[in-house]
PDB file of C-alpha atoms (C1' of nucleotides) in Angstrom:
ATOM      1  CA  MET A   1     113.674 121.152 101.505  1.00 65.00           C
ATOM      2  CA  THR A   2     111.187 121.290 104.315  1.00 76.00           C
ATOM      3  CA  VAL A   3     108.511 118.665 104.374  1.00 84.00           C
ATOM      4  CA  GLU A   4     105.206 119.722 105.773  1.00 86.00           C
ATOM      5  CA  ALA A   5     103.697 117.082 108.007  1.00 91.00           C
ATOM      6  CA  ARG A   6     100.403 116.289 106.407  1.00 93.00           C
ATOM      7  CA  PHE A   7      98.304 113.219 106.999  1.00 95.00           C
ATOM      8  CA  ASP A   8      97.263 111.847 103.634  1.00 97.00           C
ATOM      9  CA  GLU A   9      94.195 109.618 103.570  1.00 96.00           C
ATOM     10  CA  LEU A  10      94.903 108.502 100.061  1.00 97.00           C
ATOM     11  CA  ILE A  11      98.367 107.255 100.923  1.00 97.00           C
ATOM     12  CA  HIS A  12      97.328 105.968 104.317  1.00 97.00           C
ATOM     13  CA  ALA A  13      95.114 103.157 103.042  1.00 97.00           C
ATOM     14  CA  PRO A  14      97.118  99.945 103.531  1.00 96.00           C
ATOM     15  CA  THR A  15      97.381  98.820  99.924  1.00 96.00           C
ATOM     16  CA  ARG A  16      98.339 102.211  98.623  1.00 97.00           C
ATOM     17  CA  LEU A  17     100.781 102.637 101.461  1.00 97.00           C
ATOM     18  CA  SER A  18     102.594  99.520 100.311  1.00 95.00           C
ATOM     19  CA  ILE A  19     102.445 100.567  96.689  1.00 97.00           C
ATOM     20  CA  VAL A  20     103.805 104.002  97.403  1.00 96.00           C
ATOM     21  CA  SER A  21     106.490 102.797  99.760  1.00 94.00           C
ATOM     22  CA  LEU A  22     107.598 100.246  97.201  1.00 94.00           C
ATOM     23  CA  LEU A  23     107.797 102.993  94.636  1.00 96.00           C
ATOM     24  CA  THR A  24     109.938 105.202  96.815  1.00 94.00           C
ATOM     25  CA  ALA A  25     112.505 102.440  96.744  1.00 89.00           C
ATOM     26  CA  THR A  26     112.343 101.382  93.131  1.00 90.00           C
ATOM     27  CA  GLU A  27     112.260 104.258  90.650  1.00 89.00           C
ATOM     28  CA  TRP A  28     110.390 102.705  87.709  1.00 94.00           C
ATOM     29  CA  ALA A  29     108.522  99.592  88.806  1.00 96.00           C
ATOM     30  CA  GLU A  30     106.676  97.233  86.557  1.00 95.00           C
ATOM     31  CA  PHE A  31     103.028  96.357  86.824  1.00 96.00           C
ATOM     32  CA  LYS A  32     103.535  92.681  87.531  1.00 95.00           C
ATOM     33  CA  PHE A  33     106.195  93.353  90.067  1.00 95.00           C
ATOM     34  CA  LEU A  34     103.851  95.619  92.005  1.00 96.00           C
ATOM     35  CA  ARG A  35     100.962  93.255  91.608  1.00 96.00           C
ATOM     36  CA  ASP A  36     102.957  90.393  93.083  1.00 95.00           C
ATOM     37  CA  GLN A  37     104.475  92.463  95.858  1.00 94.00           C
ATOM     38  CA  VAL A  38     101.209  93.839  97.128  1.00 95.00           C
ATOM     39  CA  GLY A  39      99.237  90.724  96.294  1.00 95.00           C
ATOM     40  CA  LEU A  40      96.409  92.222  94.313  1.00 96.00           C
ATOM     41  CA  THR A  41      94.659  91.126  91.184  1.00 96.00           C
ATOM     42  CA  ASP A  42      95.365  92.967  87.956  1.00 96.00           C
ATOM     43  CA  SER A  43      92.111  94.822  88.157  1.00 97.00           C
ATOM     44  CA  ALA A  44      92.553  95.971  91.724  1.00 97.00           C
ATOM     45  CA  LEU A  45      96.078  97.192  91.096  1.00 98.00           C
ATOM     46  CA  SER A  46      95.065  98.905  87.896  1.00 97.00           C
ATOM     47  CA  LYS A  47      92.436 100.854  89.779  1.00 97.00           C
ATOM     48  CA  GLN A  48      94.762 101.850  92.563  1.00 98.00           C
ATOM     49  CA  LEU A  49      97.313 103.063  90.071  1.00 97.00           C
ATOM     50  CA  THR A  50      94.679 105.087  88.285  1.00 97.00           C
ATOM     51  CA  THR A  51      93.674 106.616  91.598  1.00 97.00           C
ATOM     52  CA  LEU A  52      97.268 107.492  92.401  1.00 98.00           C
ATOM     53  CA  GLU A  53      97.772 108.893  88.943  1.00 97.00           C
ATOM     54  CA  GLU A  54      94.688 111.073  89.203  1.00 95.00           C
ATOM     55  CA  ALA A  55      96.032 112.426  92.446  1.00 96.00           C
ATOM     56  CA  GLY A  56      99.240 113.242  90.613  1.00 97.00           C
ATOM     57  CA  TYR A  57     101.236 110.953  92.858  1.00 97.00           C
ATOM     58  CA  VAL A  58     102.570 108.642  90.184  1.00 97.00           C
ATOM     59  CA  GLU A  59     103.549 108.732  86.546  1.00 96.00           C
ATOM     60  CA  ILE A  60     102.529 105.859  84.373  1.00 96.00           C
ATOM     61  CA  ARG A  61     104.663 105.023  81.402  1.00 95.00           C
ATOM     62  CA  LYS A  62     103.425 102.713  78.723  1.00 91.00           C
ATOM     63  CA  SER A  63     106.203 101.462  76.567  1.00 86.00           C
ATOM     64  CA  PHE A  64     106.695  98.538  74.271  1.00 79.00           C
ATOM     65  CA  ILE A  65     109.333  95.978  74.939  1.00 75.00           C
ATOM     66  CA  GLY A  66     109.648  94.426  71.529  1.00 71.00           C
ATOM     67  CA  LYS A  67     106.015  94.137  70.600  1.00 72.00           C
ATOM     68  CA  ARG A  68     104.536  93.637  74.056  1.00 78.00           C
ATOM     69  CA  PRO A  69     103.135  96.486  76.061  1.00 84.00           C
ATOM     70  CA  ARG A  70     104.703  97.196  79.377  1.00 91.00           C
ATOM     71  CA  THR A  71     103.348  99.462  82.059  1.00 94.00           C
ATOM     72  CA  SER A  72     105.771 101.022  84.474  1.00 96.00           C
ATOM     73  CA  VAL A  73     105.106 103.348  87.328  1.00 97.00           C
ATOM     74  CA  ARG A  74     107.087 105.701  89.440  1.00 96.00           C
ATOM     75  CA  LEU A  75     106.408 108.260  92.090  1.00 97.00           C
ATOM     76  CA  SER A  76     106.185 111.799  90.857  1.00 97.00           C
ATOM     77  CA  ALA A  77     107.903 114.554  92.793  1.00 96.00           C
ATOM     78  CA  HIS A  78     104.485 115.414  94.144  1.00 96.00           C
ATOM     79  CA  GLY A  79     103.961 111.828  95.261  1.00 96.00           C
ATOM     80  CA  GLN A  80     107.297 111.761  96.989  1.00 95.00           C
ATOM     81  CA  GLN A  81     106.421 114.895  98.868  1.00 95.00           C
ATOM     82  CA  ALA A  82     103.045 113.589  99.840  1.00 96.00           C
ATOM     83  CA  PHE A  83     104.593 110.397 101.122  1.00 96.00           C
ATOM     84  CA  ALA A  84     107.272 112.248 103.035  1.00 95.00           C
ATOM     85  CA  GLY A  85     104.616 114.542 104.456  1.00 95.00           C
ATOM     86  CA  HIS A  86     102.473 111.638 105.487  1.00 96.00           C
ATOM     87  CA  VAL A  87     105.389 109.928 107.168  1.00 94.00           C
ATOM     88  CA  ALA A  88     106.140 113.153 108.998  1.00 94.00           C
ATOM     89  CA  ALA A  89     102.528 113.283 110.160  1.00 94.00           C
ATOM     90  CA  LEU A  90     102.755 109.732 111.430  1.00 93.00           C
ATOM     91  CA  GLN A  91     105.940 110.604 113.232  1.00 90.00           C
ATOM     92  CA  GLU A  92     104.246 113.501 114.931  1.00 90.00           C
ATOM     93  CA  ILE A  93     101.549 111.159 116.118  1.00 89.00           C
ATOM     94  CA  VAL A  94     104.131 108.770 117.404  1.00 87.00           C
ATOM     95  CA  ALA A  95     106.113 111.565 118.967  1.00 86.00           C
ATOM     96  CA  ARG A  96     103.012 112.716 120.846  1.00 81.00           C
ATOM     97  CA  SER A  97     102.599 109.205 122.095  1.00 79.00           C
ATOM     98  CA  GLY A  98     106.022 109.322 123.671  1.00 71.00           C
ATOM     99  CA  LEU A  99     107.205 106.193 121.922  1.00 69.00           C
ATOM    100  CA  ALA A 100     110.870 106.157 121.083  1.00 60.00           C
ATOM    101  CA  VAL A 101     111.601 106.399 117.387  1.00 62.00           C
ATOM    102  CA  MET A 102     114.483 104.342 116.132  1.00 54.00           C
ATOM    103  CA  PRO A 103     116.235 105.400 112.920  1.00 51.00           C
ATOM    104  CA  SER A 104     115.944 101.835 111.707  1.00 44.00           C
ATOM    105  CA  ALA A 105     114.104  98.975 113.269  1.00 41.00           C
ATOM    106  CA  GLN A 106     115.954  95.712 113.460  1.00 42.00           C
ATOM    107  CA  THR A 107     113.940  92.563 113.999  1.00 41.00           C
TER     108      THR A 107
ATOM    109  CA  MET B   1     111.204  93.925 125.686  1.00 65.00           C
ATOM    110  CA  THR B   2     111.294  93.238 122.000  1.00 76.00           C
ATOM    111  CA  VAL B   3     108.448  94.562 119.955  1.00 83.00           C
ATOM    112  CA  GLU B   4     107.473  92.527 116.968  1.00 86.00           C
ATOM    113  CA  ALA B   5     106.792  94.686 113.960  1.00 90.00           C
ATOM    114  CA  ARG B   6     103.246  93.873 113.034  1.00 93.00           C
ATOM    115  CA  PHE B   7     100.959  95.938 110.860  1.00 95.00           C
ATOM    116  CA  ASP B   8      97.626  96.276 112.628  1.00 97.00           C
ATOM    117  CA  GLU B   9      94.625  97.098 110.454  1.00 96.00           C
ATOM    118  CA  LEU B  10      92.498  97.870 113.443  1.00 97.00           C
ATOM    119  CA  ILE B  11      94.899 100.466 114.761  1.00 97.00           C
ATOM    120  CA  HIS B  12      95.778 101.745 111.320  1.00 97.00           C
ATOM    121  CA  ALA B  13      92.383 103.253 110.551  1.00 97.00           C
ATOM    122  CA  PRO B  14      92.796 107.021 110.962  1.00 96.00           C
ATOM    123  CA  THR B  15      90.311 107.618 113.748  1.00 96.00           C
ATOM    124  CA  ARG B  16      91.492 104.717 115.829  1.00 97.00           C
ATOM    125  CA  LEU B  17      95.068 105.692 115.202  1.00 97.00           C
ATOM    126  CA  SER B  18      94.387 109.058 116.783  1.00 95.00           C
ATOM    127  CA  ILE B  19      92.459 107.524 119.638  1.00 97.00           C
ATOM    128  CA  VAL B  20      95.165 105.029 120.408  1.00 96.00           C
ATOM    129  CA  SER B  21      97.993 107.496 120.074  1.00 94.00           C
ATOM    130  CA  LEU B  22      96.164 109.882 122.395  1.00 94.00           C
ATOM    131  CA  LEU B  23      95.784 107.078 124.870  1.00 96.00           C
ATOM    132  CA  THR B  24      99.451 106.208 124.832  1.00 94.00           C
ATOM    133  CA  ALA B  25     100.094 109.713 126.062  1.00 89.00           C
ATOM    134  CA  THR B  26      97.343 110.096 128.621  1.00 90.00           C
ATOM    135  CA  GLU B  27      96.876 107.065 130.878  1.00 89.00           C
ATOM    136  CA  TRP B  28      93.183 107.344 131.788  1.00 94.00           C
ATOM    137  CA  ALA B  29      91.391 109.600 129.339  1.00 96.00           C
ATOM    138  CA  GLU B  30      87.816 110.730 129.600  1.00 96.00           C
ATOM    139  CA  PHE B  31      85.143 110.163 127.028  1.00 96.00           C
ATOM    140  CA  LYS B  32      84.501 113.816 126.272  1.00 96.00           C
ATOM    141  CA  PHE B  33      88.155 114.598 126.056  1.00 95.00           C
ATOM    142  CA  LEU B  34      88.631 111.900 123.433  1.00 96.00           C
ATOM    143  CA  ARG B  35      85.485 112.872 121.605  1.00 96.00           C
ATOM    144  CA  ASP B  36      86.644 116.472 121.288  1.00 95.00           C
ATOM    145  CA  GLN B  37      90.201 115.587 120.384  1.00 94.00           C
ATOM    146  CA  VAL B  38      89.279 113.249 117.572  1.00 95.00           C
ATOM    147  CA  GLY B  39      86.207 115.204 116.543  1.00 95.00           C
ATOM    148  CA  LEU B  40      83.622 112.475 116.551  1.00 96.00           C
ATOM    149  CA  THR B  41      80.070 112.321 117.747  1.00 96.00           C
ATOM    150  CA  ASP B  42      79.307 110.464 120.967  1.00 97.00           C
ATOM    151  CA  SER B  43      77.920 107.517 119.071  1.00 97.00           C
ATOM    152  CA  ALA B  44      80.839 107.162 116.723  1.00 97.00           C
ATOM    153  CA  LEU B  45      83.338 107.332 119.549  1.00 98.00           C
ATOM    154  CA  SER B  46      81.346 104.918 121.648  1.00 97.00           C
ATOM    155  CA  LYS B  47      81.445 102.407 118.837  1.00 97.00           C
ATOM    156  CA  GLN B  48      85.162 102.799 118.244  1.00 98.00           C
ATOM    157  CA  LEU B  49      85.839 102.308 121.927  1.00 98.00           C
ATOM    158  CA  THR B  50      83.726  99.182 121.953  1.00 97.00           C
ATOM    159  CA  THR B  51      85.675  97.886 118.978  1.00 97.00           C
ATOM    160  CA  LEU B  52      88.960  98.591 120.707  1.00 98.00           C
ATOM    161  CA  GLU B  53      87.719  97.011 123.885  1.00 97.00           C
ATOM    162  CA  GLU B  54      86.614  93.873 122.079  1.00 95.00           C
ATOM    163  CA  ALA B  55      90.071  93.637 120.589  1.00 96.00           C
ATOM    164  CA  GLY B  56      91.435  93.859 124.098  1.00 97.00           C
ATOM    165  CA  TYR B  57      93.302  97.043 123.295  1.00 97.00           C
ATOM    166  CA  VAL B  58      91.653  99.274 125.866  1.00 97.00           C
ATOM    167  CA  GLU B  59      90.117  99.048 129.288  1.00 97.00           C
ATOM    168  CA  ILE B  60      86.957 100.961 129.937  1.00 96.00           C
ATOM    169  CA  ARG B  61      86.241 102.125 133.442  1.00 95.00           C
ATOM    170  CA  LYS B  62      82.844 103.396 134.404  1.00 92.00           C
ATOM    171  CA  SER B  63      82.896 105.298 137.613  1.00 87.00           C
ATOM    172  CA  PHE B  64      80.706 107.850 139.272  1.00 82.00           C
ATOM    173  CA  ILE B  65      81.925 111.306 140.032  1.00 79.00           C
ATOM    174  CA  GLY B  66      79.419 112.374 142.620  1.00 76.00           C
ATOM    175  CA  LYS B  67      76.213 111.141 141.060  1.00 76.00           C
ATOM    176  CA  ARG B  68      77.199 111.462 137.438  1.00 81.00           C
ATOM    177  CA  PRO B  69      78.615 108.588 135.441  1.00 86.00           C
ATOM    178  CA  ARG B  70      81.992 109.013 133.927  1.00 92.00           C
ATOM    179  CA  THR B  71      83.623 106.792 131.349  1.00 95.00           C
ATOM    180  CA  SER B  72      87.366 106.642 131.198  1.00 96.00           C
ATOM    181  CA  VAL B  73      89.584 104.667 128.905  1.00 97.00           C
ATOM    182  CA  ARG B  74      93.158 103.600 128.833  1.00 96.00           C
ATOM    183  CA  LEU B  75      95.310 101.380 126.711  1.00 97.00           C
ATOM    184  CA  SER B  76      95.773  97.897 128.017  1.00 97.00           C
ATOM    185  CA  ALA B  77      99.222  96.322 127.960  1.00 96.00           C
ATOM    186  CA  HIS B  78      98.049  94.428 124.913  1.00 96.00           C
ATOM    187  CA  GLY B  79      96.986  97.639 123.234  1.00 96.00           C
ATOM    188  CA  GLN B  80     100.315  99.252 123.966  1.00 95.00           C
ATOM    189  CA  GLN B  81     102.109  96.338 122.409  1.00 95.00           C
ATOM    190  CA  ALA B  82      99.894  96.366 119.383  1.00 96.00           C
ATOM    191  CA  PHE B  83     100.487 100.069 118.911  1.00 96.00           C
ATOM    192  CA  ALA B  84     104.229  99.704 119.352  1.00 95.00           C
ATOM    193  CA  GLY B  85     104.207  96.801 116.918  1.00 95.00           C
ATOM    194  CA  HIS B  86     102.245  98.781 114.398  1.00 96.00           C
ATOM    195  CA  VAL B  87     104.593 101.707 114.671  1.00 94.00           C
ATOM    196  CA  ALA B  88     107.510  99.349 114.173  1.00 93.00           C
ATOM    197  CA  ALA B  89     105.819  98.006 111.050  1.00 94.00           C
ATOM    198  CA  LEU B  90     105.385 101.531 109.739  1.00 93.00           C
ATOM    199  CA  GLN B  91     109.003 102.235 110.454  1.00 90.00           C
ATOM    200  CA  GLU B  92     110.040  99.204 108.486  1.00 90.00           C
ATOM    201  CA  ILE B  93     108.030 100.470 105.557  1.00 89.00           C
ATOM    202  CA  VAL B  94     109.666 103.825 105.854  1.00 87.00           C
ATOM    203  CA  ALA B  95     113.070 102.257 106.253  1.00 87.00           C
ATOM    204  CA  ARG B  96     112.556 100.277 103.055  1.00 83.00           C
ATOM    205  CA  SER B  97     111.639 103.479 101.313  1.00 80.00           C
ATOM    206  CA  GLY B  98     114.972 104.987 102.258  1.00 72.00           C
ATOM    207  CA  LEU B  99     113.411 108.042 103.836  1.00 70.00           C
ATOM    208  CA  ALA B 100     115.339 109.548 106.709  1.00 62.00           C
ATOM    209  CA  VAL B 101     113.576 109.282 110.031  1.00 63.00           C
ATOM    210  CA  MET B 102     113.772 112.265 112.308  1.00 54.00           C
ATOM    211  CA  PRO B 103     113.238 111.780 116.028  1.00 52.00           C
ATOM    212  CA  SER B 104     110.841 114.704 116.069  1.00 45.00           C
ATOM    213  CA  ALA B 105     109.535 116.830 113.252  1.00 42.00           C
ATOM    214  CA  GLN B 106     109.091 120.509 113.913  1.00 42.00           C
ATOM    215  CA  THR B 107     106.756 122.484 111.691  1.00 41.00           C
TER     216      THR B 107
ATOM    217  C1'  DC C   1      91.532  84.518  58.322  1.00 60.21           C
ATOM    218  C1'  DT C   2      90.699  82.496  62.856  1.00 60.21           C
ATOM    219  C1'  DG C   3      91.809  81.453  67.351  1.00 60.21           C
ATOM    220  C1'  DC C   4      94.565  81.936  71.329  1.00 60.21           C
ATOM    221  C1'  DA C   5      97.769  84.472  74.267  1.00 60.21           C
ATOM    222  C1'  DT C   6      99.527  88.733  76.506  1.00 60.21           C
ATOM    223  C1'  DA C   7      98.802  92.824  79.106  1.00 60.21           C
ATOM    224  C1'  DC C   8      96.265  95.423  81.036  1.00 60.21           C
ATOM    225  C1'  DT C   9      91.468  98.333  81.696  1.00 60.21           C
ATOM    226  C1'  DT C  10      86.738  98.836  82.659  1.00 60.21           C
ATOM    227  C1'  DT C  11      82.318  97.383  84.311  1.00 60.21           C
ATOM    228  C1'  DC C  12      79.511  95.166  87.520  1.00 60.21           C
ATOM    229  C1'  DC C  13      78.590  93.549  91.882  1.00 60.21           C
ATOM    230  C1'  DT C  14      79.346  92.429  96.722  1.00 60.21           C
ATOM    231  C1'  DG C  15      80.772  93.167 101.369  1.00 60.21           C
ATOM    232  C1'  DG C  16      82.541  95.733 105.103  1.00 60.21           C
ATOM    233  C1'  DC C  17      82.965  99.577 107.754  1.00 60.21           C
ATOM    234  C1'  DA C  18      82.476 104.331 109.219  1.00 60.21           C
ATOM    235  C1'  DG C  19      79.757 107.945 110.898  1.00 60.21           C
ATOM    236  C1'  DG C  20      75.455 110.637 111.757  1.00 60.21           C
ATOM    237  C1'  DC C  21      70.818 110.827 113.709  1.00 60.21           C
ATOM    238  C1'  DA C  22      67.591 109.500 116.713  1.00 60.21           C
ATOM    239  C1'  DA C  23      65.777 106.727 120.223  1.00 60.21           C
ATOM    240  C1'  DG C  24      66.839 104.080 124.475  1.00 60.21           C
ATOM    241  C1'  DT C  25      68.716 103.515 129.250  1.00 60.21           C
ATOM    242  C1'  DA C  26      69.825 104.954 133.837  1.00 60.21           C
ATOM    243  C1'  DC C  27      69.931 108.119 137.245  1.00 60.21           C
ATOM    244  C1'  DA C  28      69.524 112.730 139.388  1.00 60.21           C
ATOM    245  C1'  DT C  29      67.354 117.139 139.810  1.00 60.21           C
ATOM    246  C1'  DG C  30      63.773 120.861 139.639  1.00 60.21           C
TER     247       DG C  30
ATOM    248  C1'  DC D   1      56.517 114.340 135.991  1.00 60.21           C
ATOM    249  C1'  DA D   2      59.580 116.721 132.797  1.00 60.21           C
ATOM    250  C1'  DT D   3      64.221 117.627 131.896  1.00 60.21           C
ATOM    251  C1'  DG D   4      69.238 117.056 131.765  1.00 60.21           C
ATOM    252  C1'  DT D   5      73.493 114.324 131.726  1.00 60.21           C
ATOM    253  C1'  DA D   6      76.147 110.676 129.909  1.00 60.21           C
ATOM    254  C1'  DC D   7      76.560 107.556 127.221  1.00 60.21           C
ATOM    255  C1'  DT D   8      74.777 103.214 124.123  1.00 60.21           C
ATOM    256  C1'  DT D   9      72.340 100.995 120.492  1.00 60.21           C
ATOM    257  C1'  DG D  10      69.758 100.619 116.262  1.00 60.21           C
ATOM    258  C1'  DC D  11      68.967 102.188 111.763  1.00 60.21           C
ATOM    259  C1'  DC D  12      70.433 103.898 107.622  1.00 60.21           C
ATOM    260  C1'  DT D  13      73.453 105.918 104.233  1.00 60.21           C
ATOM    261  C1'  DG D  14      77.536 106.341 101.664  1.00 60.21           C
ATOM    262  C1'  DC D  15      82.049 105.144 100.335  1.00 60.21           C
ATOM    263  C1'  DC D  16      85.460 102.296  98.874  1.00 60.21           C
ATOM    264  C1'  DA D  17      87.972  98.139  98.172  1.00 60.21           C
ATOM    265  C1'  DG D  18      88.549  94.021  95.708  1.00 60.21           C
ATOM    266  C1'  DG D  19      87.198  89.977  92.784  1.00 60.21           C
ATOM    267  C1'  DA D  20      85.235  88.157  88.440  1.00 60.21           C
ATOM    268  C1'  DA D  21      84.462  88.742  83.992  1.00 60.21           C
ATOM    269  C1'  DA D  22      84.251  91.077  79.765  1.00 60.21           C
ATOM    270  C1'  DG D  23      86.521  94.502  76.753  1.00 60.21           C
ATOM    271  C1'  DT D  24      90.555  96.461  74.065  1.00 60.21           C
ATOM    272  C1'  DA D  25      94.646  96.166  71.496  1.00 60.21           C
ATOM    273  C1'  DT D  26      98.181  93.642  69.502  1.00 60.21           C
ATOM    274  C1'  DG D  27     101.039  89.653  68.177  1.00 60.21           C
ATOM    275  C1'  DC D  28     101.622  85.005  66.794  1.00 60.21           C
ATOM    276  C1'  DA D  29     100.457  80.235  65.425  1.00 60.21           C
ATOM    277  C1'  DG D  30      98.244  77.345  62.244  1.00 60.21           C
TER     278       DG D  30
END
DNA sequence: CTGCATACTTTCCTGGCAGGCAAGTACATG
DNA sequence: CATGTACTTGCCTGCCAGGAAAGTATGCAG
């Protein structure tokens, strides 16, 4: 599978970047988990998720655990591609800059 | 030299990201060159450069070539560090996502 | 039946920032 | 004196993000 390097404004925005990158690592993630990880209010997260859903980047699953509603989210295939493409675009930028790219950054 | 991974909102914004990454590759760059590369109007670029200068990320040199003024810009050491730190932060995000990082992406 | 809690969603409003246009500045040239 | 170059600054518009608060739907407690 070839990933086309494509800068994605929607994914680039800091909060959505964290949401999407969290999702790449978590399969189905729960609303509260995301909310706490990215540090947004319910309303703000809800809106971002709607935005991502409208772009076709995430799937939102509403299930009931016992009697309580539970919203879970995961990246769609399309979202994964967009993220991969965006990362590739960033890497091209970095590559142009001549900065060395390490496979994994240790702090 | 250890680079601290540090997400930088100022550098992250798309236009400034292109400006800064261009600067990492060019030493002194001229105003018109930057303007054409990033596709901004004079005024918009001027403002971004002022912003970057106020953050201490770039140095602005105003010289005269013959009788005509010429504005050139380059990344300061501080700006280089900030960029490197931001890139490291992005790489950490990508690393968390489990995406493979290629040293250079060919299209 | 009423009230309160859970789990979001939607509406309303504010604030910041980006970019374009147009005018301003400074200097040289015709 | 008018015009051109090379920006800079001011003004204005538009977008979008995020918080607060109200709305929706459902369950449970009393």
